[in-house]
Amino acid sequence: MTPPSEQAPRTPARERRVPGWLRRLAPQRSWIAQLAAFGAIGLCLIGAWTIVRDPFAPTGVAQGETVADAQQAQPPAPGGAADVEGEQTISAVDEKFVLWSVTNAGDDTLFGLGEGDCSGTPCPALVRSTDDGKTWTQMHTFSSADTSAATGATQPRVQPAGALSEVLFTSPSTGYVYGGDLWVTRDGGRTFTHVDHPGSTVLDVVVHDKQTLALTASGCIQGTCSGRLEISRLGGGDTPRLAQTIAAATPTSQIDAADLVVGGDSLIVLAGNEPGSGDAPGAWRLAGDSLAPLNPGSACSGKPFSAIAGNGTNRLVAVCDEAVSAKTTSFTTVTSTDGGGTWQLLGTGNLSLPTQGGSSLATSDGEHIVAASGGPRTAADATTRTSDDNPLRVSSDGGHSWSEPSGGDDAPTGGMDDVRTLGQEFLALSRTDGELWRSSDRGGRWTHTSVAGHGG
């Protein structure tokens, strides 16, 4: 990227012999010179606009390079609005709506992104609840988004360019939808503005140290990425922009997912790939303006992390050293009390989950933890899952021991795609039923509610 303050190199002028016909126009040289000067100014302005308009040239972004002005979003061209999604009529949620992602915006306000309907064609739809999930309305649909890899129960985490599959709101008014692209709203989901971003895919967006950060990847195609990962700070105000590339790292192998994990003062990047592949794409901790490799050490027997969870303290909980069988996958549980600097063993192979896709972790206070397995899912033993194959496990002693939830609704047989916290509550999502799962007793009992059809 080239900051707008950096000027293009000047081309030395070449002397030329003036022809006779031009000498005869000597009395008119003054106005000719003026026209030439105006033309030169116009060319300079066009060149400068091009530099700002195309901030992510193939040369990429240098680590730590300030790009605040270069990333400033431009107004849409006359006659078009490619960079702006206008306000739509608030409506009922489609009866076949499938929830993909959910976020807590505060003040009892939840937002969800999922599969809606745009004139008979699947499209991402943003839904909102202002009463802590009791009722929902549809705020916005993205009819031009790429949904080629977004529908069905095996949605890859790495989405194609133009796709939208995840949502994060930092307040009831400000939020981001992302996946293969990135859009921001400042009015609670009524309108959206496109945000230019490095790389080809936006893998995660989080709030850390009172800043909103985006994790992006390059070299992404068909559900995997082979290029570098970058953390960029998202600008505030009315004009969205990428204010600064903070740090970057390149995984040692292809990845099919990567997450940002916030744990107190620490920010962790965890890259993953197909469960059981044996590859270790990498995990890093943000240290100043660089990403330092995260080493689990002997606690994980030299094996990579599979999932990491953090909370408001510097304590992190992670699972690693996965042992995959046709029916179940076992993990070792470890913890860090210094933001990932060192790791201590909690239990060797003490967590067992159904073998189906990836794994996820969430902790509300470092002691109460929920683990889940789910999508994108594959049943390695080619059998049909039943309610006996509960994809959820709960720990109330910081990860020393695990058990299945004690009651509530039967968990979906296809597993959980994601698990996260809502204060002291836990939330989980499953693409096999498209519903929102909640536990208000720290993971012991789970119930589910449907978002589809609300507001009618």
Short mmCIF file of C-alpha atoms in Angstrom, two decimals:
data_model
loop_
_atom_site.label_atom_id
_atom_site.label_comp_id
_atom_site.label_asym_id
_atom_site.label_seq_id
_atom_site.Cartn_x
_atom_site.Cartn_y
_atom_site.Cartn_z
CA MET A 1 0.00 0.00 0.00
CA THR A 2 1.12 3.51 -0.66
CA PRO A 3 0.15 6.22 1.82
CA PRO A 4 -1.59 9.14 0.10
CA SER A 5 1.19 11.44 1.25
CA GLU A 6 3.74 9.52 -0.84
CA GLN A 7 4.07 11.04 -4.29
CA ALA A 8 4.75 9.19 -7.51
CA PRO A 9 8.35 9.51 -8.79
CA ARG A 10 8.86 12.37 -11.21
CA THR A 11 9.80 11.69 -14.81
CA PRO A 12 12.64 13.96 -16.05
CA ALA A 13 11.52 16.31 -18.81
CA ARG A 14 13.18 15.84 -22.19
CA GLU A 15 14.27 18.78 -24.40
CA ARG A 16 12.67 18.86 -27.83
CA ARG A 17 13.19 21.13 -30.84
CA VAL A 18 10.20 23.41 -31.36
CA PRO A 19 8.79 23.09 -34.91
CA GLY A 20 8.25 26.15 -37.06
CA TRP A 21 4.49 26.03 -36.95
CA LEU A 22 4.58 26.28 -33.16
CA ARG A 23 6.99 29.26 -33.29
CA ARG A 24 4.45 31.07 -35.44
CA LEU A 25 2.00 30.69 -32.56
CA ALA A 26 4.29 32.63 -30.23
CA PRO A 27 1.65 35.30 -29.37
CA GLN A 28 -0.63 32.48 -28.19
CA ARG A 29 1.97 30.74 -25.99
CA SER A 30 0.54 32.22 -22.82
CA TRP A 31 -2.87 30.56 -23.06
CA ILE A 32 -1.36 27.34 -24.39
CA ALA A 33 0.93 27.16 -21.38
CA GLN A 34 -2.03 27.70 -19.09
CA LEU A 35 -3.96 24.85 -20.72
CA ALA A 36 -0.95 22.57 -20.40
CA ALA A 37 -0.59 23.47 -16.74
CA PHE A 38 -4.23 22.71 -16.04
CA GLY A 39 -3.85 19.38 -17.85
CA ALA A 40 -0.84 18.44 -15.75
CA ILE A 41 -2.72 19.26 -12.56
CA GLY A 42 -5.61 17.09 -13.71
CA LEU A 43 -3.30 14.14 -14.36
CA CYS A 44 -1.76 14.53 -10.91
CA LEU A 45 -5.19 14.53 -9.28
CA ILE A 46 -6.20 11.38 -11.15
CA GLY A 47 -2.97 9.67 -10.07
CA ALA A 48 -3.49 10.65 -6.44
CA TRP A 49 -7.09 9.38 -6.49
CA THR A 50 -5.90 6.07 -7.89
CA ILE A 51 -3.39 5.63 -5.06
CA VAL A 52 -6.08 6.16 -2.44
CA ARG A 53 -8.73 4.16 -4.23
CA ASP A 54 -6.61 1.03 -4.63
CA PRO A 55 -4.86 0.77 -1.23
CA PHE A 56 -4.31 -2.97 -1.35
CA ALA A 57 -2.09 -3.41 -4.36
CA PRO A 58 -0.38 -6.78 -4.94
CA THR A 59 2.67 -5.57 -3.02
CA GLY A 60 0.66 -5.95 0.24
CA VAL A 61 1.08 -4.17 3.57
CA ALA A 62 4.34 -3.84 5.42
CA GLN A 63 4.20 -4.83 9.08
CA GLY A 64 3.47 -1.79 11.23
CA GLU A 65 2.81 0.46 8.23
CA THR A 66 0.36 3.27 9.02
CA VAL A 67 -2.36 3.33 6.43
CA ALA A 68 -5.10 5.38 8.07
CA ASP A 69 -5.55 7.95 5.30
CA ALA A 70 -4.89 5.46 2.49
CA GLN A 71 -7.68 3.24 3.74
CA GLN A 72 -10.27 5.98 3.99
CA ALA A 73 -13.41 4.82 2.22
CA GLN A 74 -14.42 6.79 -0.85
CA PRO A 75 -18.00 7.86 -1.54
CA PRO A 76 -19.84 5.72 -4.10
CA ALA A 77 -19.55 6.75 -7.72
CA PRO A 78 -22.46 8.74 -9.20
CA GLY A 79 -25.21 6.42 -10.36
CA GLY A 80 -23.99 3.51 -8.24
CA ALA A 81 -23.74 2.51 -4.59
CA ALA A 82 -21.32 -0.41 -4.55
CA ASP A 83 -19.82 0.77 -1.26
CA VAL A 84 -23.12 1.43 0.55
CA GLU A 85 -26.09 -0.77 1.46
CA GLY A 86 -29.10 1.49 1.99
CA GLU A 87 -31.82 1.19 4.60
CA GLN A 88 -34.41 -1.55 4.15
CA THR A 89 -37.84 -2.16 5.62
CA ILE A 90 -37.67 -3.94 8.98
CA SER A 91 -39.61 -7.18 8.57
CA ALA A 92 -40.39 -10.58 10.03
CA VAL A 93 -37.66 -13.22 10.07
CA ASP A 94 -38.06 -15.75 7.27
CA GLU A 95 -39.69 -18.99 8.40
CA LYS A 96 -36.76 -21.02 7.06
CA PHE A 97 -34.07 -18.77 8.54
CA VAL A 98 -30.91 -20.64 9.66
CA LEU A 99 -28.75 -18.93 12.28
CA TRP A 100 -25.01 -18.89 11.44
CA SER A 101 -23.55 -16.42 13.94
CA VAL A 102 -24.74 -14.45 16.99
CA THR A 103 -23.29 -11.51 18.95
CA ASN A 104 -24.13 -9.67 22.16
CA ALA A 105 -24.34 -5.91 21.58
CA GLY A 106 -25.21 -5.00 25.19
CA ASP A 107 -28.39 -3.55 26.71
CA ASP A 108 -30.26 -6.85 26.11
CA THR A 109 -29.60 -6.47 22.37
CA LEU A 110 -28.52 -9.47 20.30
CA PHE A 111 -27.77 -9.59 16.59
CA GLY A 112 -27.61 -12.70 14.43
CA LEU A 113 -26.52 -13.41 10.87
CA GLY A 114 -27.88 -16.34 8.96
CA GLU A 115 -29.47 -17.73 5.84
CA GLY A 116 -32.43 -15.63 4.80
CA ASP A 117 -34.39 -15.28 1.59
CA CYS A 118 -33.98 -12.72 -1.21
CA SER A 119 -36.78 -13.25 -3.71
CA GLY A 120 -36.45 -17.02 -3.56
CA THR A 121 -32.63 -17.05 -3.44
CA PRO A 122 -30.64 -17.74 -0.24
CA CYS A 123 -28.81 -14.66 1.06
CA PRO A 124 -27.24 -13.48 4.33
CA ALA A 125 -29.80 -11.79 6.59
CA LEU A 126 -29.17 -9.74 9.74
CA VAL A 127 -31.69 -10.20 12.56
CA ARG A 128 -31.99 -8.31 15.85
CA SER A 129 -33.49 -8.88 19.29
CA THR A 130 -33.88 -6.04 21.80
CA ASP A 131 -35.28 -8.25 24.58
CA ASP A 132 -32.40 -10.67 25.13
CA GLY A 133 -33.50 -13.13 22.46
CA LYS A 134 -37.19 -13.47 23.24
CA THR A 135 -38.33 -11.92 19.94
CA TRP A 136 -36.52 -11.12 16.70
CA THR A 137 -36.95 -8.95 13.59
CA GLN A 138 -35.09 -8.87 10.28
CA MET A 139 -33.04 -5.70 9.79
CA HIS A 140 -31.13 -6.19 6.55
CA THR A 141 -30.40 -8.65 3.76
CA PHE A 142 -27.33 -8.75 1.51
CA SER A 143 -28.67 -9.85 -1.87
CA SER A 144 -25.36 -9.45 -3.72
CA ALA A 145 -23.27 -11.53 -1.29
CA ASP A 146 -21.71 -14.77 -2.49
CA THR A 147 -23.53 -17.72 -0.88
CA SER A 148 -21.91 -20.49 -2.95
CA ALA A 149 -20.18 -21.91 0.16
CA ALA A 150 -22.44 -20.46 2.86
CA THR A 151 -25.48 -22.73 2.88
CA GLY A 152 -25.87 -26.24 4.24
CA ALA A 153 -24.37 -27.93 7.30
CA THR A 154 -20.74 -28.03 6.12
CA GLN A 155 -20.02 -24.33 5.68
CA PRO A 156 -16.24 -23.78 5.60
CA ARG A 157 -14.78 -21.08 7.81
CA VAL A 158 -12.77 -19.70 4.90
CA GLN A 159 -15.36 -18.09 2.65
CA PRO A 160 -14.96 -16.91 -0.96
CA ALA A 161 -14.57 -13.23 -1.80
CA GLY A 162 -17.85 -11.38 -1.39
CA ALA A 163 -19.32 -13.83 1.12
CA LEU A 164 -20.70 -12.81 4.54
CA SER A 165 -21.07 -15.44 7.26
CA GLU A 166 -20.17 -13.89 10.65
CA VAL A 167 -21.29 -10.92 12.75
CA LEU A 168 -19.86 -8.87 15.63
CA PHE A 169 -21.50 -5.84 17.23
CA THR A 170 -19.50 -3.68 19.62
CA SER A 171 -22.60 -1.73 20.71
CA PRO A 172 -26.31 -1.67 19.80
CA SER A 173 -25.45 0.77 16.99
CA THR A 174 -22.01 -0.31 15.67
CA GLY A 175 -21.39 -3.71 14.14
CA TYR A 176 -19.54 -5.66 11.46
CA VAL A 177 -20.58 -8.47 9.13
CA TYR A 178 -17.72 -10.35 7.54
CA GLY A 179 -16.43 -13.52 5.88
CA GLY A 180 -15.00 -13.08 2.40
CA ASP A 181 -15.69 -9.37 2.81
CA LEU A 182 -16.23 -6.72 5.50
CA TRP A 183 -19.10 -4.25 6.07
CA VAL A 184 -19.81 -1.89 8.96
CA THR A 185 -23.00 -0.31 10.29
CA ARG A 186 -23.23 2.71 12.59
CA ASP A 187 -27.02 2.78 12.91
CA GLY A 188 -27.93 -0.60 14.35
CA GLY A 189 -28.03 -2.56 11.10
CA ARG A 190 -30.15 -0.22 9.02
CA THR A 191 -27.39 0.77 6.57
CA PHE A 192 -23.94 -0.64 5.85
CA THR A 193 -20.71 0.70 4.36
CA HIS A 194 -18.06 -1.47 2.75
CA VAL A 195 -14.62 -1.55 4.41
CA ASP A 196 -11.53 -2.27 2.31
CA HIS A 197 -9.32 -4.89 3.91
CA PRO A 198 -6.01 -6.64 3.26
CA GLY A 199 -5.94 -10.25 2.16
CA SER A 200 -8.74 -12.14 0.50
CA THR A 201 -10.75 -13.29 3.54
CA VAL A 202 -11.75 -11.79 6.90
CA LEU A 203 -11.51 -14.63 9.41
CA ASP A 204 -12.37 -12.87 12.67
CA VAL A 205 -13.21 -9.52 14.25
CA VAL A 206 -12.83 -8.88 18.01
CA VAL A 207 -12.58 -6.06 20.53
CA HIS A 208 -9.25 -5.93 22.40
CA ASP A 209 -7.88 -3.14 24.56
CA LYS A 210 -10.83 -0.90 23.54
CA GLN A 211 -9.96 -1.34 19.86
CA THR A 212 -11.73 -3.29 17.13
CA LEU A 213 -9.33 -5.60 15.31
CA ALA A 214 -9.72 -7.69 12.16
CA LEU A 215 -7.82 -10.88 11.30
CA THR A 216 -7.40 -11.40 7.55
CA ALA A 217 -5.68 -14.00 5.39
CA SER A 218 -4.16 -14.05 1.91
CA GLY A 219 -3.94 -16.76 -0.72
CA CYS A 220 -7.40 -18.17 0.02
CA ILE A 221 -9.19 -20.50 -2.37
CA GLN A 222 -11.69 -23.35 -1.99
CA GLY A 223 -11.87 -23.19 1.79
CA THR A 224 -8.15 -22.91 2.59
CA CYS A 225 -5.56 -20.13 2.84
CA SER A 226 -1.83 -20.41 2.16
CA GLY A 227 -0.72 -16.77 2.62
CA ARG A 228 0.05 -14.64 5.60
CA LEU A 229 -2.27 -13.62 8.41
CA GLU A 230 -2.59 -9.93 9.31
CA ILE A 231 -4.10 -8.12 12.29
CA SER A 232 -5.43 -4.67 11.41
CA ARG A 233 -7.04 -1.99 13.53
CA LEU A 234 -10.45 -0.84 12.30
CA GLY A 235 -11.02 2.91 12.34
CA GLY A 236 -13.97 4.56 14.02
CA GLY A 237 -16.08 7.56 13.18
CA ASP A 238 -18.40 7.96 10.24
CA THR A 239 -15.81 6.90 7.66
CA PRO A 240 -14.70 3.26 8.08
CA ARG A 241 -11.10 2.50 7.31
CA LEU A 242 -8.25 0.21 8.25
CA ALA A 243 -6.19 2.48 10.45
CA GLN A 244 -3.07 0.41 10.86
CA THR A 245 -1.67 -3.02 10.16
CA ILE A 246 -0.44 -4.06 13.59
CA ALA A 247 1.31 -7.37 12.97
CA ALA A 248 1.52 -10.30 10.57
CA ALA A 249 2.61 -13.95 10.52
CA THR A 250 2.69 -16.76 7.97
CA PRO A 251 1.46 -20.25 8.95
CA THR A 252 3.71 -23.20 8.22
CA SER A 253 1.00 -24.96 6.21
CA GLN A 254 -2.40 -24.31 4.68
CA ILE A 255 -5.17 -23.34 7.10
CA ASP A 256 -8.93 -23.74 6.97
CA ALA A 257 -9.68 -21.48 9.96
CA ALA A 258 -8.09 -18.91 12.27
CA ASP A 259 -9.40 -17.11 15.33
CA LEU A 260 -8.51 -14.19 17.55
CA VAL A 261 -8.72 -15.11 21.25
CA VAL A 262 -8.87 -12.36 23.85
CA GLY A 263 -7.69 -13.20 27.36
CA GLY A 264 -7.31 -10.19 29.63
CA ASP A 265 -4.39 -8.18 28.27
CA SER A 266 -3.40 -10.91 25.79
CA LEU A 267 -4.43 -11.41 22.19
CA ILE A 268 -3.87 -14.85 20.65
CA VAL A 269 -4.03 -15.91 17.00
CA LEU A 270 -4.85 -19.60 16.54
CA ALA A 271 -4.72 -21.08 13.05
CA GLY A 272 -6.25 -24.48 12.37
CA ASN A 273 -6.77 -27.09 9.69
CA GLU A 274 -8.54 -30.40 9.20
CA PRO A 275 -8.84 -32.27 12.52
CA GLY A 276 -6.46 -35.20 12.69
CA SER A 277 -4.25 -33.94 9.87
CA GLY A 278 -1.21 -33.74 12.15
CA ASP A 279 -0.17 -30.36 10.74
CA ALA A 280 0.51 -27.43 13.06
CA PRO A 281 -0.18 -24.19 11.13
CA GLY A 282 0.68 -22.10 14.16
CA ALA A 283 -0.43 -20.06 17.16
CA TRP A 284 0.93 -16.65 18.09
CA ARG A 285 0.65 -14.04 20.81
CA LEU A 286 0.59 -10.33 20.00
CA ALA A 287 3.70 -8.72 21.50
CA GLY A 288 3.93 -5.04 20.65
CA ASP A 289 3.97 -4.79 16.86
CA SER A 290 4.80 -8.43 16.17
CA LEU A 291 3.34 -11.90 16.59
CA ALA A 292 5.44 -14.18 18.79
CA PRO A 293 5.02 -17.96 18.34
CA LEU A 294 2.93 -19.54 21.09
CA ASN A 295 4.57 -22.69 22.41
CA PRO A 296 2.52 -25.12 24.54
CA GLY A 297 5.71 -26.87 25.58
CA SER A 298 5.76 -30.22 27.34
CA ALA A 299 2.20 -29.73 28.65
CA CYS A 300 0.92 -30.74 25.20
CA SER A 301 3.66 -33.26 24.44
CA GLY A 302 4.83 -31.03 21.62
CA LYS A 303 1.45 -31.20 19.85
CA PRO A 304 -0.43 -28.11 18.59
CA PHE A 305 -3.39 -26.37 20.19
CA SER A 306 -6.83 -27.38 18.93
CA ALA A 307 -8.83 -24.64 20.70
CA ILE A 308 -8.13 -21.81 23.16
CA ALA A 309 -10.54 -19.81 25.33
CA GLY A 310 -10.05 -16.64 27.34
CA ASN A 311 -12.03 -14.29 29.57
CA GLY A 312 -11.55 -10.99 31.37
CA THR A 313 -8.43 -12.20 33.17
CA ASN A 314 -5.02 -13.29 31.89
CA ARG A 315 -5.95 -16.93 32.42
CA LEU A 316 -6.33 -19.00 29.27
CA VAL A 317 -7.63 -22.55 28.88
CA ALA A 318 -6.74 -24.70 25.88
CA VAL A 319 -7.06 -28.24 24.53
CA CYS A 320 -4.33 -29.93 22.53
CA ASP A 321 -2.68 -33.27 21.69
CA GLU A 322 -5.82 -34.56 19.96
CA ALA A 323 -6.15 -38.30 19.45
CA VAL A 324 -8.70 -39.07 16.73
CA SER A 325 -10.65 -42.31 16.42
CA ALA A 326 -13.66 -43.13 14.28
CA LYS A 327 -16.14 -42.42 17.06
CA THR A 328 -14.49 -39.98 19.44
CA THR A 329 -11.58 -37.56 19.71
CA SER A 330 -9.73 -37.04 22.98
CA PHE A 331 -7.85 -33.93 24.04
CA THR A 332 -5.43 -32.87 26.75
CA THR A 333 -6.46 -29.80 28.76
CA VAL A 334 -3.88 -27.13 29.68
CA THR A 335 -3.98 -23.65 31.18
CA SER A 336 -1.90 -20.47 31.27
CA THR A 337 -2.02 -17.80 33.95
CA ASP A 338 0.36 -15.38 32.22
CA GLY A 339 -1.47 -14.76 28.96
CA GLY A 340 0.06 -17.69 27.09
CA GLY A 341 3.69 -17.27 28.13
CA THR A 342 3.79 -20.63 29.91
CA TRP A 343 1.38 -23.56 30.07
CA GLN A 344 0.51 -26.07 32.81
CA LEU A 345 -1.07 -29.50 32.43
CA LEU A 346 -4.60 -29.98 33.82
CA GLY A 347 -5.43 -33.44 32.48
CA THR A 348 -3.95 -35.75 29.86
CA GLY A 349 -6.61 -36.96 27.43
CA ASN A 350 -9.31 -35.95 29.91
CA LEU A 351 -11.70 -34.41 27.35
CA SER A 352 -13.54 -36.63 24.88
CA LEU A 353 -15.85 -35.31 22.14
CA PRO A 354 -17.68 -36.95 19.21
CA THR A 355 -15.49 -36.94 16.11
CA GLN A 356 -17.28 -34.46 13.85
CA GLY A 357 -15.52 -31.43 12.48
CA GLY A 358 -13.66 -28.92 14.62
CA SER A 359 -13.74 -28.13 18.33
CA SER A 360 -14.52 -24.92 20.19
CA LEU A 361 -14.09 -23.66 23.76
CA ALA A 362 -15.63 -20.90 25.86
CA THR A 363 -15.14 -19.88 29.48
CA SER A 364 -17.05 -17.34 31.53
CA ASP A 365 -14.63 -17.02 34.45
CA GLY A 366 -11.75 -19.44 33.91
CA GLU A 367 -13.39 -22.11 36.10
CA HIS A 368 -16.60 -22.82 34.17
CA ILE A 369 -15.79 -24.02 30.66
CA VAL A 370 -17.82 -25.47 27.80
CA ALA A 371 -16.30 -27.52 24.96
CA ALA A 372 -18.09 -28.55 21.77
CA SER A 373 -17.46 -30.41 18.54
CA GLY A 374 -19.24 -29.61 15.31
CA GLY A 375 -18.91 -27.98 11.97
CA PRO A 376 -17.75 -28.04 9.42
CA ARG A 377 -18.48 -31.60 10.42
CA THR A 378 -17.57 -35.06 9.19
CA ALA A 379 -18.59 -38.30 10.85
CA ALA A 380 -15.44 -40.31 10.40
CA ASP A 381 -17.14 -43.60 11.24
CA ALA A 382 -19.88 -43.00 8.62
CA THR A 383 -22.61 -43.61 11.21
CA THR A 384 -25.67 -41.53 11.96
CA ARG A 385 -25.27 -39.46 15.10
CA THR A 386 -27.90 -39.80 17.82
CA SER A 387 -28.76 -37.83 20.96
CA ASP A 388 -26.37 -40.13 22.81
CA ASP A 389 -23.50 -38.46 20.93
CA ASN A 390 -23.79 -35.22 22.90
CA PRO A 391 -21.39 -32.67 21.34
CA LEU A 392 -21.15 -30.61 24.56
CA ARG A 393 -18.89 -31.12 27.57
CA VAL A 394 -18.81 -29.00 30.72
CA SER A 395 -16.12 -28.34 33.33
CA SER A 396 -16.74 -26.56 36.65
CA ASP A 397 -13.22 -26.97 38.02
CA GLY A 398 -11.18 -25.06 35.48
CA GLY A 399 -10.65 -27.99 33.09
CA HIS A 400 -9.42 -30.66 35.51
CA SER A 401 -12.48 -32.80 34.71
CA TRP A 402 -15.29 -32.85 32.14
CA SER A 403 -18.83 -34.23 31.98
CA GLU A 404 -21.88 -34.08 29.75
CA PRO A 405 -24.57 -31.47 30.50
CA SER A 406 -26.94 -32.62 33.22
CA GLY A 407 -30.24 -31.96 31.48
CA GLY A 408 -32.36 -29.83 29.20
CA ASP A 409 -33.16 -30.36 25.55
CA ASP A 410 -31.44 -33.09 23.56
CA ALA A 411 -28.47 -31.63 21.73
CA PRO A 412 -28.52 -31.64 17.92
CA THR A 413 -27.04 -34.80 16.45
CA GLY A 414 -24.87 -32.85 14.02
CA GLY A 415 -22.91 -31.12 16.77
CA MET A 416 -22.35 -27.46 17.61
CA ASP A 417 -20.59 -25.09 15.23
CA ASP A 418 -19.64 -22.57 17.88
CA VAL A 419 -19.87 -21.94 21.61
CA ARG A 420 -19.39 -18.59 23.33
CA THR A 421 -20.29 -16.63 26.47
CA LEU A 422 -22.98 -14.05 27.19
CA GLY A 423 -22.01 -12.72 30.59
CA GLN A 424 -22.26 -15.77 32.84
CA GLU A 425 -24.42 -17.56 30.25
CA PHE A 426 -23.22 -19.80 27.46
CA LEU A 427 -24.51 -19.70 23.88
CA ALA A 428 -24.08 -22.35 21.19
CA LEU A 429 -25.06 -22.60 17.53
CA SER A 430 -25.74 -25.57 15.32
CA ARG A 431 -26.17 -25.34 11.57
CA THR A 432 -27.99 -28.67 11.54
CA ASP A 433 -31.02 -27.10 13.21
CA GLY A 434 -30.24 -23.39 12.71
CA GLU A 435 -31.30 -22.52 16.25
CA LEU A 436 -29.87 -20.70 19.27
CA TRP A 437 -28.87 -22.82 22.25
CA ARG A 438 -28.45 -21.27 25.71
CA SER A 439 -27.41 -22.30 29.19
CA SER A 440 -28.11 -20.01 32.15
CA ASP A 441 -26.57 -22.34 34.75
CA ARG A 442 -22.97 -22.26 33.52
CA GLY A 443 -23.36 -25.08 31.01
CA GLY A 444 -25.26 -27.62 33.09
CA ARG A 445 -28.63 -27.43 31.35
CA TRP A 446 -29.31 -26.34 27.76
CA THR A 447 -32.47 -25.18 25.99
CA HIS A 448 -32.93 -24.02 22.43
CA THR A 449 -35.12 -21.45 20.73
CA SER A 450 -35.84 -20.83 17.08
CA VAL A 451 -35.17 -17.45 15.53
CA ALA A 452 -37.03 -18.30 12.33
CA GLY A 453 -40.51 -16.88 11.83
CA HIS A 454 -40.31 -14.20 14.52
CA GLY A 455 -41.91 -10.81 13.96
CA GLY A 456 -44.67 -12.01 11.69
#
